[in-house]
PDB file of C-alpha atoms in Angstrom:
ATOM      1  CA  UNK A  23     -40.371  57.359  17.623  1.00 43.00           C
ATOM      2  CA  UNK A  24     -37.805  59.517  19.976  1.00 45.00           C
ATOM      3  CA  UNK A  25     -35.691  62.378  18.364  1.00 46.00           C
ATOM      4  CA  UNK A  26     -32.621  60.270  18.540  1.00 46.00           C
ATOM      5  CA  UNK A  27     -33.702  57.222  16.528  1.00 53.00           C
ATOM      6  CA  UNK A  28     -33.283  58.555  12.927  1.00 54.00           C
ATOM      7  CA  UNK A  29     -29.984  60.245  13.962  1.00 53.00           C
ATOM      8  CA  UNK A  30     -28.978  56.706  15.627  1.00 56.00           C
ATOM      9  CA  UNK A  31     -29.670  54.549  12.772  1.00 55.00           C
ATOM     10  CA  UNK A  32     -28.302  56.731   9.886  1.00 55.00           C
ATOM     11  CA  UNK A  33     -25.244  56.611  12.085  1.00 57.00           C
ATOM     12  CA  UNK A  34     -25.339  52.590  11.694  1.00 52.00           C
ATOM     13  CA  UNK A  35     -26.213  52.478   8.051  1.00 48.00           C
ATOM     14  CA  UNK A  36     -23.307  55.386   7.451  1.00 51.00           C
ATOM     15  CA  UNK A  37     -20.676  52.818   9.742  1.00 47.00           C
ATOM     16  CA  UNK A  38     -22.054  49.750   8.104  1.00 41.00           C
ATOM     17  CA  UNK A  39     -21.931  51.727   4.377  1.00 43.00           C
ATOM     18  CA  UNK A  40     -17.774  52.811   5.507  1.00 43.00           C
ATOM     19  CA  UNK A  41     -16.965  49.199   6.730  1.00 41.00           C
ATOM     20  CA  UNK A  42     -18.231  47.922   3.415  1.00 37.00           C
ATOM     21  CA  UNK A  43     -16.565  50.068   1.544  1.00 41.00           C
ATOM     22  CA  UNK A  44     -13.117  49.272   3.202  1.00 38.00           C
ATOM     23  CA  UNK A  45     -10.615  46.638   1.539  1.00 36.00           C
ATOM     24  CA  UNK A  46      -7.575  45.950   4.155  1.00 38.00           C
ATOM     25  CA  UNK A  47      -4.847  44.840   2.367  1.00 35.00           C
ATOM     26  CA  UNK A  48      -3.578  41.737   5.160  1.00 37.00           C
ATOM     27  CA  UNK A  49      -5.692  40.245   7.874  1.00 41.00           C
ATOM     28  CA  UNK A  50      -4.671  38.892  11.403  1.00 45.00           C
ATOM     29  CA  UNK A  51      -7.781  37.668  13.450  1.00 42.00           C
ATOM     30  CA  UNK A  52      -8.263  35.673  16.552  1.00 41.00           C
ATOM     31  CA  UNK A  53      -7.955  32.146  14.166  1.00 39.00           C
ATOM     32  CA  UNK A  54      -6.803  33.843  10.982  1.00 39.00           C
ATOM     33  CA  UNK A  55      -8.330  35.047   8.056  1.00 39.00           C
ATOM     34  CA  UNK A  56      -6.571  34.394   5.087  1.00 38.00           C
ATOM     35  CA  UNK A  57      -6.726  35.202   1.176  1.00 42.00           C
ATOM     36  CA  UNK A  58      -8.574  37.055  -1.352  1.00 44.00           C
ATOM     37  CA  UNK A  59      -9.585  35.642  -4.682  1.00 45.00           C
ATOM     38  CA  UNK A  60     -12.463  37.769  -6.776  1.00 48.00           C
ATOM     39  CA  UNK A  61     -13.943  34.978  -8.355  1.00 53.00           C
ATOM     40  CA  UNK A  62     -14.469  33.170  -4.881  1.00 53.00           C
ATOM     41  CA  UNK A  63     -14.452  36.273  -2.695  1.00 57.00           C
ATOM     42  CA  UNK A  64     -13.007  36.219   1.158  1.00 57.00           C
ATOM     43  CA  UNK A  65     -11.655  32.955   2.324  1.00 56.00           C
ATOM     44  CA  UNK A  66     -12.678  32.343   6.117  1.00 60.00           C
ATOM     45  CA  UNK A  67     -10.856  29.956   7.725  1.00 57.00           C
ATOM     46  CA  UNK A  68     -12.137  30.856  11.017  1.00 60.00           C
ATOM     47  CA  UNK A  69     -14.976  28.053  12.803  1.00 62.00           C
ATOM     48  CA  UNK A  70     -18.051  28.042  11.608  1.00 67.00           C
ATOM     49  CA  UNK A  71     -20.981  28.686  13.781  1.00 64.00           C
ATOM     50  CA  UNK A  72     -21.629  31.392  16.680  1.00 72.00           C
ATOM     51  CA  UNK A  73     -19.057  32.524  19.096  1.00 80.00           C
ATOM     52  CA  UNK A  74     -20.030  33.325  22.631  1.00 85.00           C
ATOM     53  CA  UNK A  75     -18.272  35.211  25.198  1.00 88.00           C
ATOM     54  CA  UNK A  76     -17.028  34.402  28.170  1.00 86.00           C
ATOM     55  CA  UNK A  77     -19.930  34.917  30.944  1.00 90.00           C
ATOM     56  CA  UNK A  78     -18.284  37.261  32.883  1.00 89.00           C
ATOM     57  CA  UNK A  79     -18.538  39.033  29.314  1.00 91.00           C
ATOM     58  CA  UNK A  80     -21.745  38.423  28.718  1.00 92.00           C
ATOM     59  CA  UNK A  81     -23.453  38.954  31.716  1.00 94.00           C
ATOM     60  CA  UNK A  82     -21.347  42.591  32.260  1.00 94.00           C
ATOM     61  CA  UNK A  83     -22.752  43.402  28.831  1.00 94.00           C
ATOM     62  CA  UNK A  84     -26.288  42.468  29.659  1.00 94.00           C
ATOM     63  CA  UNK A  85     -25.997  44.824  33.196  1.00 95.00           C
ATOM     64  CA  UNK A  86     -24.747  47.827  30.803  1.00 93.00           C
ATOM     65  CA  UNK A  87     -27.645  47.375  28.964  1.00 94.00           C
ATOM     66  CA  UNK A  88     -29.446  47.351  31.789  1.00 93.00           C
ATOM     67  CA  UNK A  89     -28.380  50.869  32.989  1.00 93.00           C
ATOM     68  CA  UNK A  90     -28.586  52.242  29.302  1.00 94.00           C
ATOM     69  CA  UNK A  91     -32.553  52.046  29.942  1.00 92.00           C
ATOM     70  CA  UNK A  92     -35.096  51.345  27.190  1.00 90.00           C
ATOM     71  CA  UNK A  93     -33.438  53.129  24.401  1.00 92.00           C
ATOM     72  CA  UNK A  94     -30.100  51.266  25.220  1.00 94.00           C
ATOM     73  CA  UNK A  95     -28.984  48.488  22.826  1.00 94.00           C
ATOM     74  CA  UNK A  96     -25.714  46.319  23.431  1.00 95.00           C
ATOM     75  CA  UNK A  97     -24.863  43.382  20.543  1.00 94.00           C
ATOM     76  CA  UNK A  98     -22.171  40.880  20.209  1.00 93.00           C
ATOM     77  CA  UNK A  99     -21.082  39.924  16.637  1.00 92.00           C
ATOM     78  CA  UNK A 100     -21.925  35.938  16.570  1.00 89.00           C
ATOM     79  CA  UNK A 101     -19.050  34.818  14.949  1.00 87.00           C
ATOM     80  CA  UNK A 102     -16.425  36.359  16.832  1.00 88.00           C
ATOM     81  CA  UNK A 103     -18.603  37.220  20.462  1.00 90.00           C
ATOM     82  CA  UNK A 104     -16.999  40.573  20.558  1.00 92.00           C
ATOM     83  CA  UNK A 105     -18.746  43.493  21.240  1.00 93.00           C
ATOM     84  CA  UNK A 106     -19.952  45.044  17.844  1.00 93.00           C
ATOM     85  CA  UNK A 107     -22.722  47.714  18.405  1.00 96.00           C
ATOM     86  CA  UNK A 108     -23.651  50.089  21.678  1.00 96.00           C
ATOM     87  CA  UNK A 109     -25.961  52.841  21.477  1.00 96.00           C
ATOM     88  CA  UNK A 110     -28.634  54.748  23.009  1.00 93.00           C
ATOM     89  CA  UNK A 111     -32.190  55.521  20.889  1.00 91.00           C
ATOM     90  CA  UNK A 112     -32.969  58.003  23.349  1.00 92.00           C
ATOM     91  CA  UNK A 113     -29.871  59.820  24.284  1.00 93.00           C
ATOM     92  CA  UNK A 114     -25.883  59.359  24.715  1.00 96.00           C
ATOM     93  CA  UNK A 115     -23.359  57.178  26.204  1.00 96.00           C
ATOM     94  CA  UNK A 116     -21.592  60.292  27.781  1.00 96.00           C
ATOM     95  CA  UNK A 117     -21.978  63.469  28.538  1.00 96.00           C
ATOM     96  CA  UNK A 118     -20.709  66.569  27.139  1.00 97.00           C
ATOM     97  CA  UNK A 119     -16.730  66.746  26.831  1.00 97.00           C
ATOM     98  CA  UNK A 120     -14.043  69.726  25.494  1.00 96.00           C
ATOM     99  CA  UNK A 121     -11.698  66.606  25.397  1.00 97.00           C
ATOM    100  CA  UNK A 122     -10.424  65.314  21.741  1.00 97.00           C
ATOM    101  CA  UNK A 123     -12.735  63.324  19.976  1.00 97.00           C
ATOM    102  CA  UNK A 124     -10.464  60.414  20.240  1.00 97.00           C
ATOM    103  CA  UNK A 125      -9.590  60.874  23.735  1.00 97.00           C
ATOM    104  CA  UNK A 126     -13.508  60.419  24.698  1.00 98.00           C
ATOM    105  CA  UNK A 127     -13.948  57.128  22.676  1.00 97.00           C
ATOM    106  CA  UNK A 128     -10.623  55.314  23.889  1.00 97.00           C
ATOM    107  CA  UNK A 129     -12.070  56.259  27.373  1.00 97.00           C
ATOM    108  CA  UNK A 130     -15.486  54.841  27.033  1.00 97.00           C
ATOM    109  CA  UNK A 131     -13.658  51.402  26.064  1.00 96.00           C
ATOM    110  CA  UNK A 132     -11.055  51.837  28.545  1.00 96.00           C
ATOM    111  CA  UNK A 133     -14.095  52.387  31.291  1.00 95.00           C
ATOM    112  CA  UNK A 134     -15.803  49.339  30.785  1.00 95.00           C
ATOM    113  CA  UNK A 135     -12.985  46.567  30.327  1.00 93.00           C
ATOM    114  CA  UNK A 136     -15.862  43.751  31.215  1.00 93.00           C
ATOM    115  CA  UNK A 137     -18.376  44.603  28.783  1.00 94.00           C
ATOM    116  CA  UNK A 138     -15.967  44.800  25.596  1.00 93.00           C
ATOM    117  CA  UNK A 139     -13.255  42.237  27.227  1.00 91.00           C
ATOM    118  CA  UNK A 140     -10.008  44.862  26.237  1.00 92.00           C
ATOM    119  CA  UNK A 141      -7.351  45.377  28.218  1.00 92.00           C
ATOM    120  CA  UNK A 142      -4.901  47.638  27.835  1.00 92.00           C
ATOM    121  CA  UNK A 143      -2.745  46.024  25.322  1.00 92.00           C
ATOM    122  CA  UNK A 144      -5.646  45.451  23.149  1.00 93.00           C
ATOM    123  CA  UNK A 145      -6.483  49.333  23.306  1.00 93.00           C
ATOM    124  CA  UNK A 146      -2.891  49.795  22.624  1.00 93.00           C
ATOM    125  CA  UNK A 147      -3.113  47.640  19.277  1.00 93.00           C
ATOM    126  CA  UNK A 148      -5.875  49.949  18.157  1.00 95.00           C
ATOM    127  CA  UNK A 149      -4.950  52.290  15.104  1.00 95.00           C
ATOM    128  CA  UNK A 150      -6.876  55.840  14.095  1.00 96.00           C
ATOM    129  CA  UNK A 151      -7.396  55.220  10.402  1.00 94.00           C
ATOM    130  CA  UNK A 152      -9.744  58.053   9.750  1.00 95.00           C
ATOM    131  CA  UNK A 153     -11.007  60.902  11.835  1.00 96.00           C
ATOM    132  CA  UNK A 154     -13.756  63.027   9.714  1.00 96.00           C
ATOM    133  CA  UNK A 155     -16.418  65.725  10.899  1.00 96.00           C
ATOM    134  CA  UNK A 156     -19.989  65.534   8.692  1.00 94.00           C
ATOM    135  CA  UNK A 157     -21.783  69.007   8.198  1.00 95.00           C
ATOM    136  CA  UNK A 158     -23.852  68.681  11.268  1.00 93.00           C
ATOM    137  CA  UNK A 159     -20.935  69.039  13.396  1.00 94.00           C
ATOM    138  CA  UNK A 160     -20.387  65.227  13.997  1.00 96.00           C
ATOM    139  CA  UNK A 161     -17.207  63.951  14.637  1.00 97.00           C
ATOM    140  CA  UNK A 162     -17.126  59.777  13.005  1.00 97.00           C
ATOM    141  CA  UNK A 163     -13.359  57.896  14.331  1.00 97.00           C
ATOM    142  CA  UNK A 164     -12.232  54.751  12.641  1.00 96.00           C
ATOM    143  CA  UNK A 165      -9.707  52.849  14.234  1.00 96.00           C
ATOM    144  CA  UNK A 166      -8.174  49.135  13.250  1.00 94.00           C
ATOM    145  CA  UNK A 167      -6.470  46.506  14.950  1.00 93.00           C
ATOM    146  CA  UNK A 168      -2.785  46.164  14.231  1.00 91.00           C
ATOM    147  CA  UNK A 169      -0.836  43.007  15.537  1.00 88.00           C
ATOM    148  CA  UNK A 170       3.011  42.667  14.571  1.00 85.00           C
ATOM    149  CA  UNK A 171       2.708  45.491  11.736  1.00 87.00           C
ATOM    150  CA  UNK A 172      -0.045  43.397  10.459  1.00 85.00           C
ATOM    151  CA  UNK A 173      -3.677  45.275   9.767  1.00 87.00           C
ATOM    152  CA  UNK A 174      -6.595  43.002  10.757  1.00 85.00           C
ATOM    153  CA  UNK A 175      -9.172  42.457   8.024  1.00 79.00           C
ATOM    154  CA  UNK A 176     -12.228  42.626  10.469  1.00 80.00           C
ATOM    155  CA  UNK A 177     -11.488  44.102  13.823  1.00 87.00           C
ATOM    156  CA  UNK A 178     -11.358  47.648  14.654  1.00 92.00           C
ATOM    157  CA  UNK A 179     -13.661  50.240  16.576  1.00 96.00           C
ATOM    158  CA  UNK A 180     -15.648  53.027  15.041  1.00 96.00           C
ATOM    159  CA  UNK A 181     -17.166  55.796  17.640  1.00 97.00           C
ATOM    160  CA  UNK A 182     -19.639  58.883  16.606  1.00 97.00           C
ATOM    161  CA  UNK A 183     -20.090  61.708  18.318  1.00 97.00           C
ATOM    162  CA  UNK A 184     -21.638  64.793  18.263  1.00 96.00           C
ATOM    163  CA  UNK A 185     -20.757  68.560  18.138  1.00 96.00           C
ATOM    164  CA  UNK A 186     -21.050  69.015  21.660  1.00 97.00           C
ATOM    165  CA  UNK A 187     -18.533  65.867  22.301  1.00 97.00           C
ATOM    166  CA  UNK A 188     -20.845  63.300  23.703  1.00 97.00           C
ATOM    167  CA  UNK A 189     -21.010  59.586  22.715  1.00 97.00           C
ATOM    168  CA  UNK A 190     -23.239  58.065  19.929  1.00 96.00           C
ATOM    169  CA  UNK A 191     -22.854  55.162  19.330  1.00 96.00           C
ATOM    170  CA  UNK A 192     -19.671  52.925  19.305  1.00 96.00           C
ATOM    171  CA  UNK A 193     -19.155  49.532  16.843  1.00 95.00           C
ATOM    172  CA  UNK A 194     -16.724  47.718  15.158  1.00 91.00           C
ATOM    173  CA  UNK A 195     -15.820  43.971  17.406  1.00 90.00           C
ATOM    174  CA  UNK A 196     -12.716  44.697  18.626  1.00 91.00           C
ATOM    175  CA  UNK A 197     -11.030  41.797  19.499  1.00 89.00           C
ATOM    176  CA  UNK A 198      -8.950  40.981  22.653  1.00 86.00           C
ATOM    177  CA  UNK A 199      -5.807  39.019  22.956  1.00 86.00           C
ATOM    178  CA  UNK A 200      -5.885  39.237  18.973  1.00 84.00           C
ATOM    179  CA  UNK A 201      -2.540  37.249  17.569  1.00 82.00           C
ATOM    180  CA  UNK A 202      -0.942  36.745  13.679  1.00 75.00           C
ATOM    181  CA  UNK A 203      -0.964  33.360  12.824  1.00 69.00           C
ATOM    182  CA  UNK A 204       2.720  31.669  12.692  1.00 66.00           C
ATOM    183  CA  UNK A 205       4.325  32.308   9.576  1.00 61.00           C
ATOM    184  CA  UNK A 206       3.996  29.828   6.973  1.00 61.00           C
ATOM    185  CA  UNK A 207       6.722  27.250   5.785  1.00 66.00           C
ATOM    186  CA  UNK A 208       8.549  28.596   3.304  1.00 74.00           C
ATOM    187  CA  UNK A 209       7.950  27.076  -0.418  1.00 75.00           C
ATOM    188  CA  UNK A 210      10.172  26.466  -3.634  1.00 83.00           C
ATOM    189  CA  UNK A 211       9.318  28.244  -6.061  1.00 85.00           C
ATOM    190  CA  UNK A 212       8.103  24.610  -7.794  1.00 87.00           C
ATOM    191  CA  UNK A 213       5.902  24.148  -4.963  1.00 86.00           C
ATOM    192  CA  UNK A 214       4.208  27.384  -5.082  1.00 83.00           C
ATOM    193  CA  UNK A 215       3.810  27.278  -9.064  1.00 86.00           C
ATOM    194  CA  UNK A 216       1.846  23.661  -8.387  1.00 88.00           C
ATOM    195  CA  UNK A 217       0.238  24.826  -5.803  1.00 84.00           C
ATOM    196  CA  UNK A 218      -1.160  27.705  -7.671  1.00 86.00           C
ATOM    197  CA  UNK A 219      -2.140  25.515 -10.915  1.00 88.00           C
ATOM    198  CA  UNK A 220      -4.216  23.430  -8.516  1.00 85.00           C
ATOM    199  CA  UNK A 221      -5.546  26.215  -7.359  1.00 76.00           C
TER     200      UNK A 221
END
């Protein structure tokens, strides 16, 4: 086992550990995620099954992993296809950097439009929610998708990096091209008191 695999995957249990911990309060996704009941938990109304991306997508993703070498590791969430984890197990995605923490990350994405399918007004939709620094010197970024004022429920990018400014890990499926549904029609307030008996 290589010096950077324990740090590597307590970075991915402590990003997994934060995302789970998260409850957005609205949702806008590619095909929309809608509701929350606690007895029933999350509605999806998103297709079921797994979501490729486009080759071009894939196939850029698969030559970055390429150059990342043995330790490199490159996954696509299934339901969406975007790009949810990229890492090294044996060393970083960039080198050493004075520039803000933020800066760094925002660049790695904006380098490598293929591989994560962003452009630039996807980057641009991308919101710093939290921005903390662990004991060790690590710096851990949380950012979320906002479309029309509207938070997304399961989009966003996280990005860890270390006291010397060079690039963990990055995860999180960012989405591109990601819309709000239309708004819904309008119902009396009879409507929406059946609606919510039936319910």
């Amino acid at each position: 086992m290589t010096s950077m695999n324990r740090p590597l995957r307590a970075l991915r249990i402590a990003a997994l550990a934060t995302s789970l911990a998260l409850v957005p309060a609205a949702g806008a996704s590619a095909g929309a995620v809608r509701g929350h009941d606690t007895a029933r938990g999350f509605f999806d109304a998103r297709p079921k099954g797994q979501a490729r991306p486009p080759l071009r997508t894939a196939r850029a993703r698969a030559a970055m992993e390429g150059l990342l070498g043995e330790g490199g590791e490159v996954q696509t969430d299934a339901r969406t296809g975007a790009l949810a984890f990229i890492g090294r197990t044996d060393g970083f995605l960039t080198g050493p950097s004075d520039e803000p923490a933020a800066t760094i990350a925002l660049d790695y994405l904006r380098g490598h439009p293929a591989s994560f399918g962003l452009d630039g007004d996807d980057i641009a939709s991308l919101k710093l929610e939290a921005s903390d620094v662990s004991p060790d010197g690590a710096t851990h970024l949380r950012w979320v998708q906002v479309v029309d004022g509207i938070r997304s429920l399961d989009s966003g990018v996280e990005a860890h990096l270390d006291r010397r400014g060079r690039l963990l890990a990055i995860s999180g499926s960012p989405l591109p091209d990601l819309a709000v549904d239309p708004a819904p029609r309008e119902l009396t307030a009879a409507e929406a008191l059946r609606r919510a008996r039936a319910d």
